[in-house]
């Protein structure tokens, strides 16, 4: 039974107990039908959906395609169609399968963006200083 917080400190302790803290950049594992790969990923609470580079998707065998979605780029503002496939993603021992969009992230700093679709399934605290 959880006790009722008596102070701000108690409230913080109740909210943070048993929650793993992750940073804005984390090592993750992506599992597909034919393999798995560890990569550094950007944790992006502003992204609705997780996005994986097309070369990684091919390497680990992500698929089959579930659907195609139209995604507006936050950088260019352009809309592009992207394939969506299911992928198992593992961060700090948390395994979840989520639909991910496949895109050419070759020109980006990180090959994977972990979005809110995955983060909502976890009990992580995100610490930008970590």
Coordinates of C-alpha atoms in Angstrom, one line a residue, residues 4-14:
X4 CA -0.1 9.5 1.1
X5 CA 2.7 12.0 0.4
X6 CA 3.2 14.6 3.2
X7 CA 5.5 16.9 1.4
X8 CA 6.9 17.8 -2.1
X9 CA 9.8 15.5 -1.5
X10 CA 7.5 12.7 -0.6
X11 CA 5.5 13.4 -3.8
X12 CA 8.6 13.2 -5.9
X13 CA 9.7 10.0 -4.2
X14 CA 6.3 8.3 -4.9

